[in-house]
Tab-separated table of C-alpha atoms in Angstrom:
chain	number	residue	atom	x	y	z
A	2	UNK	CA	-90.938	-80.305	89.850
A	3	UNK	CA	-88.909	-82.169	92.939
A	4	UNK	CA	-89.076	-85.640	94.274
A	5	UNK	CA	-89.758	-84.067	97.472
A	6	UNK	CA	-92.792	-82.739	96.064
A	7	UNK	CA	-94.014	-86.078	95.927
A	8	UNK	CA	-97.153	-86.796	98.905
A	9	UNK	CA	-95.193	-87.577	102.258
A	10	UNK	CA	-98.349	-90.048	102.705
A	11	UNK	CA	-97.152	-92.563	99.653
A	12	UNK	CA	-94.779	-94.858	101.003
A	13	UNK	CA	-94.892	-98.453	100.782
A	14	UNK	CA	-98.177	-99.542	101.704
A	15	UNK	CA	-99.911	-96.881	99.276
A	16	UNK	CA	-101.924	-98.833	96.389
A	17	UNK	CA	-102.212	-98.150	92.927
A	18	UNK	CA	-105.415	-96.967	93.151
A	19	UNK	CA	-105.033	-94.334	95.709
A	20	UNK	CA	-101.811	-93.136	93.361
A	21	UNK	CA	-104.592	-92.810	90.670
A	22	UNK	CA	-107.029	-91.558	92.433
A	23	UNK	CA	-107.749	-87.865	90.317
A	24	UNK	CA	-105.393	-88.500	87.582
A	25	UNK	CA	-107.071	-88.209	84.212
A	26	UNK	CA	-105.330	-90.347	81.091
A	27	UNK	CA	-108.296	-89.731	78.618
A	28	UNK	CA	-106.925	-89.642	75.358
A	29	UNK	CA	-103.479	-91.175	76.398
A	30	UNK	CA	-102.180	-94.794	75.141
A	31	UNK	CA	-100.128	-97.455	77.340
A	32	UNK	CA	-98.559	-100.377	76.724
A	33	UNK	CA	-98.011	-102.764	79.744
A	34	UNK	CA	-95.988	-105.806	78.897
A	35	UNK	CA	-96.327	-108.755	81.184
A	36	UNK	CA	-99.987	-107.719	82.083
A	37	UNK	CA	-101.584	-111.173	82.248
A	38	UNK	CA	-100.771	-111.792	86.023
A	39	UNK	CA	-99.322	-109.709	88.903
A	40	UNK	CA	-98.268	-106.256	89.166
A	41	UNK	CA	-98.771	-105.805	85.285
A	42	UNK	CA	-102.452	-106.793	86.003
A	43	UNK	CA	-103.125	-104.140	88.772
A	44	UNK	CA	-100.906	-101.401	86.752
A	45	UNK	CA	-103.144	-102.041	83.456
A	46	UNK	CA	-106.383	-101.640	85.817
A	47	UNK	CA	-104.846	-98.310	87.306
A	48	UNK	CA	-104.271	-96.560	84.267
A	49	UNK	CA	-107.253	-97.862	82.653
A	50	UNK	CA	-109.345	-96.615	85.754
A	51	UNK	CA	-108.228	-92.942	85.020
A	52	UNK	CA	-109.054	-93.243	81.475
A	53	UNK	CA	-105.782	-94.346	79.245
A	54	UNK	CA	-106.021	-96.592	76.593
A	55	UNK	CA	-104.301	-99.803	77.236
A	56	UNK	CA	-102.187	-102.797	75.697
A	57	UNK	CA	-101.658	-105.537	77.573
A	58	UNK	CA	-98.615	-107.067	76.026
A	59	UNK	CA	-98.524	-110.675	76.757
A	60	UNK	CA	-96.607	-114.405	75.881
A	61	UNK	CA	-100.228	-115.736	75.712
A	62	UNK	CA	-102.654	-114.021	74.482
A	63	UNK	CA	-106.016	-116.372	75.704
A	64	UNK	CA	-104.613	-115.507	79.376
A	65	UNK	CA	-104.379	-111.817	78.098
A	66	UNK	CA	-107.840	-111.732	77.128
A	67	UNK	CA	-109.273	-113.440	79.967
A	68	UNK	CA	-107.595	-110.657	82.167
A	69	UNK	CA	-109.107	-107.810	79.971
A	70	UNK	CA	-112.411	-109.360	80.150
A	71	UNK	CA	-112.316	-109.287	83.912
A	72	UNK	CA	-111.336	-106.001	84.125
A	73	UNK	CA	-113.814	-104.583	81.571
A	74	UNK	CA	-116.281	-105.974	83.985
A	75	UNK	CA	-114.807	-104.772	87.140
A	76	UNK	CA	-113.254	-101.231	86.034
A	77	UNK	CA	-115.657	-98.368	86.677
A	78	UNK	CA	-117.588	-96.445	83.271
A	79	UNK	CA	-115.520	-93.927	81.390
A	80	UNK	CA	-111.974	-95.588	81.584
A	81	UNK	CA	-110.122	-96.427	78.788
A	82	UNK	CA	-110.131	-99.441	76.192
A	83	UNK	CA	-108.337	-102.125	76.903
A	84	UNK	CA	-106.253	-104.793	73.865
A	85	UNK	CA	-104.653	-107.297	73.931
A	86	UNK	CA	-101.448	-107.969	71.908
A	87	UNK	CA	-98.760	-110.823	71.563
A	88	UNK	CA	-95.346	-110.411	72.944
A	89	UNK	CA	-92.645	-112.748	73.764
A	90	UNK	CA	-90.141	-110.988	74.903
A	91	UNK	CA	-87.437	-113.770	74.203
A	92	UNK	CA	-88.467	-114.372	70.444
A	93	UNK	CA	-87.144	-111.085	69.455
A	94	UNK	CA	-89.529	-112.023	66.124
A	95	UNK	CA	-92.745	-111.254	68.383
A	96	UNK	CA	-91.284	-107.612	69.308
A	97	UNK	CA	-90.702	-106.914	66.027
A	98	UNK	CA	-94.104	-107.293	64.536
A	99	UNK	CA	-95.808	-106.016	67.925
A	100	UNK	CA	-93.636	-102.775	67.103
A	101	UNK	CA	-94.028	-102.757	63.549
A	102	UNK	CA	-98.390	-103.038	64.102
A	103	UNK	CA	-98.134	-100.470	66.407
A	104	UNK	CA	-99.190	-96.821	64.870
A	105	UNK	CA	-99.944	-93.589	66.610
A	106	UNK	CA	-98.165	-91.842	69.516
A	107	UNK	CA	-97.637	-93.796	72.914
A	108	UNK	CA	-97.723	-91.900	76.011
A	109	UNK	CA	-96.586	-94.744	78.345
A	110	UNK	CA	-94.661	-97.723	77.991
A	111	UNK	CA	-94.331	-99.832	81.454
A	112	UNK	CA	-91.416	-102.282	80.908
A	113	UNK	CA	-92.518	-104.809	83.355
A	114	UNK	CA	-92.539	-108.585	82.301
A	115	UNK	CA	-89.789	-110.895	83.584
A	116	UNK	CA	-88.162	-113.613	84.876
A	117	UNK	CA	-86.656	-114.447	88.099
A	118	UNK	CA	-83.755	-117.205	88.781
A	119	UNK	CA	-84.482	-120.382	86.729
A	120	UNK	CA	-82.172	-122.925	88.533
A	121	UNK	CA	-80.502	-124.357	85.516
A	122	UNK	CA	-78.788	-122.014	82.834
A	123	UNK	CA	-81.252	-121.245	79.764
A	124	UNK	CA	-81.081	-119.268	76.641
A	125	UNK	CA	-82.897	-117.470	73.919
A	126	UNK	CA	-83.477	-118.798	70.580
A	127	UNK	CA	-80.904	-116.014	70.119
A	128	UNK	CA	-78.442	-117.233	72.659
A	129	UNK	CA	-78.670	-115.287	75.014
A	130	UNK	CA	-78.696	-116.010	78.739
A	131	UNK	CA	-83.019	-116.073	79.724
A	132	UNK	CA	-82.870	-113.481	82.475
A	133	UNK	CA	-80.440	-111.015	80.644
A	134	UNK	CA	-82.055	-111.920	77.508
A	135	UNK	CA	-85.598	-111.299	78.502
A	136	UNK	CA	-85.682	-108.989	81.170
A	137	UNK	CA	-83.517	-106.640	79.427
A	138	UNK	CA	-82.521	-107.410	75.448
A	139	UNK	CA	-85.789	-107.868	74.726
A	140	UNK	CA	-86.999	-104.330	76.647
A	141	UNK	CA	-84.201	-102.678	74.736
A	142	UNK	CA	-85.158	-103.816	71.669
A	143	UNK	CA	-89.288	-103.123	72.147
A	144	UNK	CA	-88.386	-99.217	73.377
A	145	UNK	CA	-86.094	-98.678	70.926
A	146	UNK	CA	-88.684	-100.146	68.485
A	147	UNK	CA	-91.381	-98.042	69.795
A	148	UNK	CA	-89.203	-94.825	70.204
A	149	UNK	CA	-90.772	-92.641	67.379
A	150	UNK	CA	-93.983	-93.213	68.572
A	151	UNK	CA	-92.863	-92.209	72.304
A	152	UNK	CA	-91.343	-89.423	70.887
A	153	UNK	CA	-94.432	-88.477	68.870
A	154	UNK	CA	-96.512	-87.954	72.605
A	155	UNK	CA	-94.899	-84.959	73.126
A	156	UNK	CA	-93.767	-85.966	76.913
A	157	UNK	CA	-93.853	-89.563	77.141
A	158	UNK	CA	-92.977	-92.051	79.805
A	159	UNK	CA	-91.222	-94.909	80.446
A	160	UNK	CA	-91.244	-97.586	83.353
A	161	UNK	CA	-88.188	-99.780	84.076
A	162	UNK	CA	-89.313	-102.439	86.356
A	163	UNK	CA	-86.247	-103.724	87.982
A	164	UNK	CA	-85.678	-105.003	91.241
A	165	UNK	CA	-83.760	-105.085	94.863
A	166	UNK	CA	-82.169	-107.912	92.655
A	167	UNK	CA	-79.981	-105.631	91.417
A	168	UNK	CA	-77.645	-105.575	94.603
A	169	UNK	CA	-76.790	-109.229	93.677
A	170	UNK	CA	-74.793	-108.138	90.658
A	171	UNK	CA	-73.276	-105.307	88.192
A	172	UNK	CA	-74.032	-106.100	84.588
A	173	UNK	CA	-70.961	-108.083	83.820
A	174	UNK	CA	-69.997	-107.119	80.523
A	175	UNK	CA	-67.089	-109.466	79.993
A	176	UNK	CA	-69.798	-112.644	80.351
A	177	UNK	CA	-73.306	-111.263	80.117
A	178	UNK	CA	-74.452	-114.585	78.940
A	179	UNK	CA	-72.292	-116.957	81.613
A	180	UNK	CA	-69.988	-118.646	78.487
A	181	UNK	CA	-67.502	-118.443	80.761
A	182	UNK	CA	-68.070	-118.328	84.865
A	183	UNK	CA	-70.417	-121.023	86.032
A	184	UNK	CA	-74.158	-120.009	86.038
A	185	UNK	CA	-75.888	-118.524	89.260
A	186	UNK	CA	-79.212	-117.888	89.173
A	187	UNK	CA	-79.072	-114.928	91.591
A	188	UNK	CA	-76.599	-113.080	90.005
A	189	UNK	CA	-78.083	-113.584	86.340
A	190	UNK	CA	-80.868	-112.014	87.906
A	191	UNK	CA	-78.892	-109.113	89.734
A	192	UNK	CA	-77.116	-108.592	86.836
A	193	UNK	CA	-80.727	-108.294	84.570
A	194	UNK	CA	-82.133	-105.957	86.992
A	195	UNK	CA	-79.005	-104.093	86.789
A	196	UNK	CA	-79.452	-103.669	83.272
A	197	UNK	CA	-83.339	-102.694	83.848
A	198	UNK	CA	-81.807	-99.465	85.837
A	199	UNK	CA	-79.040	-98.794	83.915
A	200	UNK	CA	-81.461	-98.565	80.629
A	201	UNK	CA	-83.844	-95.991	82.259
A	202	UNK	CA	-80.069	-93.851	82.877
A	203	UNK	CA	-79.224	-94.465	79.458
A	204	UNK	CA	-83.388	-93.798	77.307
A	205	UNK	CA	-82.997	-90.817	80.165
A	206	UNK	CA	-79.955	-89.339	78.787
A	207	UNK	CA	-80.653	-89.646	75.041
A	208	UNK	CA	-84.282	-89.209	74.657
A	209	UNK	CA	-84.552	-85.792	76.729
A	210	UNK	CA	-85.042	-83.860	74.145
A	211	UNK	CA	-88.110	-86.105	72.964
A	212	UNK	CA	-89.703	-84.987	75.718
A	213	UNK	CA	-89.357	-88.590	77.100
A	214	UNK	CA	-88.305	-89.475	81.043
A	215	UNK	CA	-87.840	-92.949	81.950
A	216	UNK	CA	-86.848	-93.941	85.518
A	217	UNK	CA	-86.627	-97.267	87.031
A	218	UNK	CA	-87.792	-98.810	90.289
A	219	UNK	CA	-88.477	-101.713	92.792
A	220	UNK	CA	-92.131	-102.512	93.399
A	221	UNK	CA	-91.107	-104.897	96.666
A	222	UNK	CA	-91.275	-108.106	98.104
A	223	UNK	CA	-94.821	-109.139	96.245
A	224	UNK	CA	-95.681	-113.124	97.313
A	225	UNK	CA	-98.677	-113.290	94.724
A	226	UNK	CA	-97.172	-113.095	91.073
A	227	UNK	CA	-95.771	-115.585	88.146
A	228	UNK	CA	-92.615	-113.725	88.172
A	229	UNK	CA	-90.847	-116.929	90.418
A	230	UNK	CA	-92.539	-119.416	88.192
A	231	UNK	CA	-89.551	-120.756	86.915
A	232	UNK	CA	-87.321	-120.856	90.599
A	233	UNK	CA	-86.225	-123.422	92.633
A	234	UNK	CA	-88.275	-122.685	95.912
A	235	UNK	CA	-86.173	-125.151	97.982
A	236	UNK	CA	-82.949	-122.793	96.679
A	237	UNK	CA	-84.873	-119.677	97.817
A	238	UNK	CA	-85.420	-121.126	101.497
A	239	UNK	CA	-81.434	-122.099	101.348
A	240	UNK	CA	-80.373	-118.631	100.187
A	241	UNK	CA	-82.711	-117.059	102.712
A	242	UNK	CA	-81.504	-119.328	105.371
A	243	UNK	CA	-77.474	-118.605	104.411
A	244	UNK	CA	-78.280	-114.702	105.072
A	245	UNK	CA	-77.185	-114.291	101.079
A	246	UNK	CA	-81.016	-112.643	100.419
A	247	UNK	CA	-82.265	-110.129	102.459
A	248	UNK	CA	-86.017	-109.305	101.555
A	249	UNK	CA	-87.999	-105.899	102.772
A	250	UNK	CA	-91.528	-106.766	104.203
A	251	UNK	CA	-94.003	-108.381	101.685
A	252	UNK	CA	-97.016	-105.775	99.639
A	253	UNK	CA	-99.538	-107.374	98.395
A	254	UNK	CA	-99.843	-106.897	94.480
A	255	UNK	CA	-102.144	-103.665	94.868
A	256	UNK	CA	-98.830	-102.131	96.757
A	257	UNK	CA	-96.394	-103.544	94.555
A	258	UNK	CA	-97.974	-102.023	91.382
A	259	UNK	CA	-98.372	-98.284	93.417
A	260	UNK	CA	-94.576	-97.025	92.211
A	261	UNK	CA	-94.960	-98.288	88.899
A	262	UNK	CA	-98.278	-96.413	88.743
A	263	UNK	CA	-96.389	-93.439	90.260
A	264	UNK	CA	-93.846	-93.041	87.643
A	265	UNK	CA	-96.354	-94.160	84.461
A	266	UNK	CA	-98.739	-91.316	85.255
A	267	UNK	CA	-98.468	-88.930	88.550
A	268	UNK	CA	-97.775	-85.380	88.272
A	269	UNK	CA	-95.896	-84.964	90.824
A	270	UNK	CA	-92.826	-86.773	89.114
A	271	UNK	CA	-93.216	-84.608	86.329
A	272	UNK	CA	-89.628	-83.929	84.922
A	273	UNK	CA	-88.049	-86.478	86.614
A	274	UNK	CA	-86.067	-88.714	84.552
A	275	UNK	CA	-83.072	-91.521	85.108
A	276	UNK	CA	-83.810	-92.179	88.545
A	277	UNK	CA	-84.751	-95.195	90.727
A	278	UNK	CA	-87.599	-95.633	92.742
A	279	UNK	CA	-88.874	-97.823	95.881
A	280	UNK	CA	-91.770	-97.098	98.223
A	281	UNK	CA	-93.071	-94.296	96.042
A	282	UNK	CA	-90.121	-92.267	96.558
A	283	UNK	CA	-86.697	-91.970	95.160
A	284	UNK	CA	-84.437	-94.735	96.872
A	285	UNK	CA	-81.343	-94.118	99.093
A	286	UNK	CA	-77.751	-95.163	97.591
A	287	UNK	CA	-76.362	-98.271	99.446
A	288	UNK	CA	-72.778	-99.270	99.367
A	289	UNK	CA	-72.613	-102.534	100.148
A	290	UNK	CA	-75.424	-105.540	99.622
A	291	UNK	CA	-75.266	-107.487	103.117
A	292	UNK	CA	-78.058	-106.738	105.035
A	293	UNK	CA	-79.516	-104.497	102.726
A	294	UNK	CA	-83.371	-104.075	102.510
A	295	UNK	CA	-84.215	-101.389	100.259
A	296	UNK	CA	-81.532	-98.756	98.226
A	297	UNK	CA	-80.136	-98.785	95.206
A	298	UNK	CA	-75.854	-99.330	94.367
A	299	UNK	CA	-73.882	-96.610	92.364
A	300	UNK	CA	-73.042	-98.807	89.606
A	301	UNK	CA	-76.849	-99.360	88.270
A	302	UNK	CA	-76.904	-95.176	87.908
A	303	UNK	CA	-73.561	-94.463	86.782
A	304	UNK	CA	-73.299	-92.912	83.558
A	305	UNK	CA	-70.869	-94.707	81.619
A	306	UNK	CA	-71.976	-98.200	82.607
A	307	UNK	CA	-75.230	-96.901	81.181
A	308	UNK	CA	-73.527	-96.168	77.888
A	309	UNK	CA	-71.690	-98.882	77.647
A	310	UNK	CA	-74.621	-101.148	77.991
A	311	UNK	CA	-76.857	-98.954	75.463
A	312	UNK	CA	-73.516	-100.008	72.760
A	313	UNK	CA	-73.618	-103.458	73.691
A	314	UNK	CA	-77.549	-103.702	73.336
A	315	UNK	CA	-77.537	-102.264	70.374
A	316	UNK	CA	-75.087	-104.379	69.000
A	317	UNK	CA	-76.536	-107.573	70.065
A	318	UNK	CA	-79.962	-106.373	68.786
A	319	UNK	CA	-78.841	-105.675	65.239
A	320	UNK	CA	-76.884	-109.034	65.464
A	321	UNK	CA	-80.576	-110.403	65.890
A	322	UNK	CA	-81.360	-112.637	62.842
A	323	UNK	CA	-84.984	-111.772	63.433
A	324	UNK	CA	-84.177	-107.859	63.668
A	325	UNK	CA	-83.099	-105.813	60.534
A	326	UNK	CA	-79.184	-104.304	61.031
């Protein structure tokens, strides 16, 4: 099956719920990191609506279960169960139990917690730069974690939220954790996005034959989420005003979950794998950032930067003193 086979009428005002809208997930398992606010709220609800069972992988787990409540309450009979489980995506201590409790196959793993542009350099208890460290280290290490049991669903999935963010910076491999260059908030964050693409290249490549696709996307310009809790709003209005960020037309978070939901469970992206997605379609290459809207640059889908990033993650995750070698 073809991208093009995918419904001329999704595009970017389509909702989650209308990508849902006859699929049936009974007897499938997801895990949704992030899924106490936002997109990863409306993404859970989707694929619990057609009938999967789902995790809501969370920092804290009270806010995790208040969200499940409402949802058990507002979801319509028939859909799936929904849990709630702990997951800190910068304590690499937290992935490692939430993979090690884990048991059974997992049809769909939507990698789409985060962290956007905290104004002052941070790190992990592992020392690791936050945004590379969380939005990507921390991904690598819970789908590598979780791979047998992907590979065990006989035609798993897996979601790479990333971002338009990725334009602001290639994964800088030299200085991934900014010991050297001064820290920018912008291009830590192009530069974690970067990563998020380049990993869905990389699980693409190796994990074929596991019957596993992964592909990455954008969900857009979405004004009601945590994912800015940590920014500097005066320094967005500066950047926006300087012509540095150019930002497509705002979704609300119904919208911004609809690609996600299109790559965690449509048929008609059946087969694809190592692609990214905007819009609810695959996204055009761009060449250079300024102006730029939408599209996606060469580097985050180029092969060997996807290698070389899968050997670098793997050796900072065994270097992990919470993570066995």
């Amino acid at each position: 099956m073809s991208v093009s086979q995918i419904p001329h009428t999704f595009g970017a005002s389509t909702t989650a719920a209308e990508i849902i809208d006859g699929v049936d997930l009974h007897g499938r398992r997801a895990v949704v990191t992030g899924a106490s606010s936002g997109i990863g709220v409306e993404t859970a609800r989707a694929l619990a609506a057609a009938g999967a069972d789902v995790t809501l992988a969370v920092r804290n787990t009270d806010a995790g279960d208040r969200v499940a409540a409402r949802l058990e309450e507002e979801l319509p009979p028939k859909s799936g169960k929904l849990t709630v489980g702990r997951l800190d995506l910068a304590d690499r201590s937290t992935v490692e139990t939430f993979v090690a409790d884990w048991t059974g196959p997992l049809h769909i793993l939507v990698n789409n917690a985060g962290v956007m542009a905290p104004p002052e350099l941070t790190r992990t208890p592992d020392g690791r730069e936050t945004q590379f460290g969380v939005n990507h280290l921390g991904h690598f290490a819970l789908a590598t974690g979780l791979h047998p049991a992907l590979a065990a669903a006989d035609g798993a999935r897996i979601v790479s939220v990333a971002s338009i963010g990725h334009l602001f910076s290639p994964v800088v491999f030299d200085d991934l954790d900014y010991r050297f260059r001064p820290y920018d908030p912008w291009t830590s964050y192009g530069q974690s996005k970067t990563a998020n693409v380049l990993f869905a290249v990389g699980a693409a490549e190796r994990w074929a034959d596991d019957g596993i696709t992964a592909n990455a996307l954008m969900p857009g310009n979405i004004a009601d989420t945590s994912l800015a809790r940590h920014m500097d709003m005066q320094q967005v209005a500066d950047f926006i005003a300087s012509g540095e960020l150019a930002l497509p037309p705002q979704k609300t978070v119904q919208q911004g979950a609809a690609t996600s939901v299109l790559l965690a469970a449509s048929p008609t992206v059946d087969g694809i794998t190592g692609r990214y997605f905007e819009d609810c379609a695959q996204a055009e290459p761009v060449t250079e950032r300024a102006g730029a809207v939408a599209g996606v640059a060469p580097y985050a889908l180029d092969r060997e930067n996807a290698d070389r990033l899968w050997a670098v993650s793997e050796s900072l995750v065994r270097r992990s003193p919470t993570l066995p070698a």
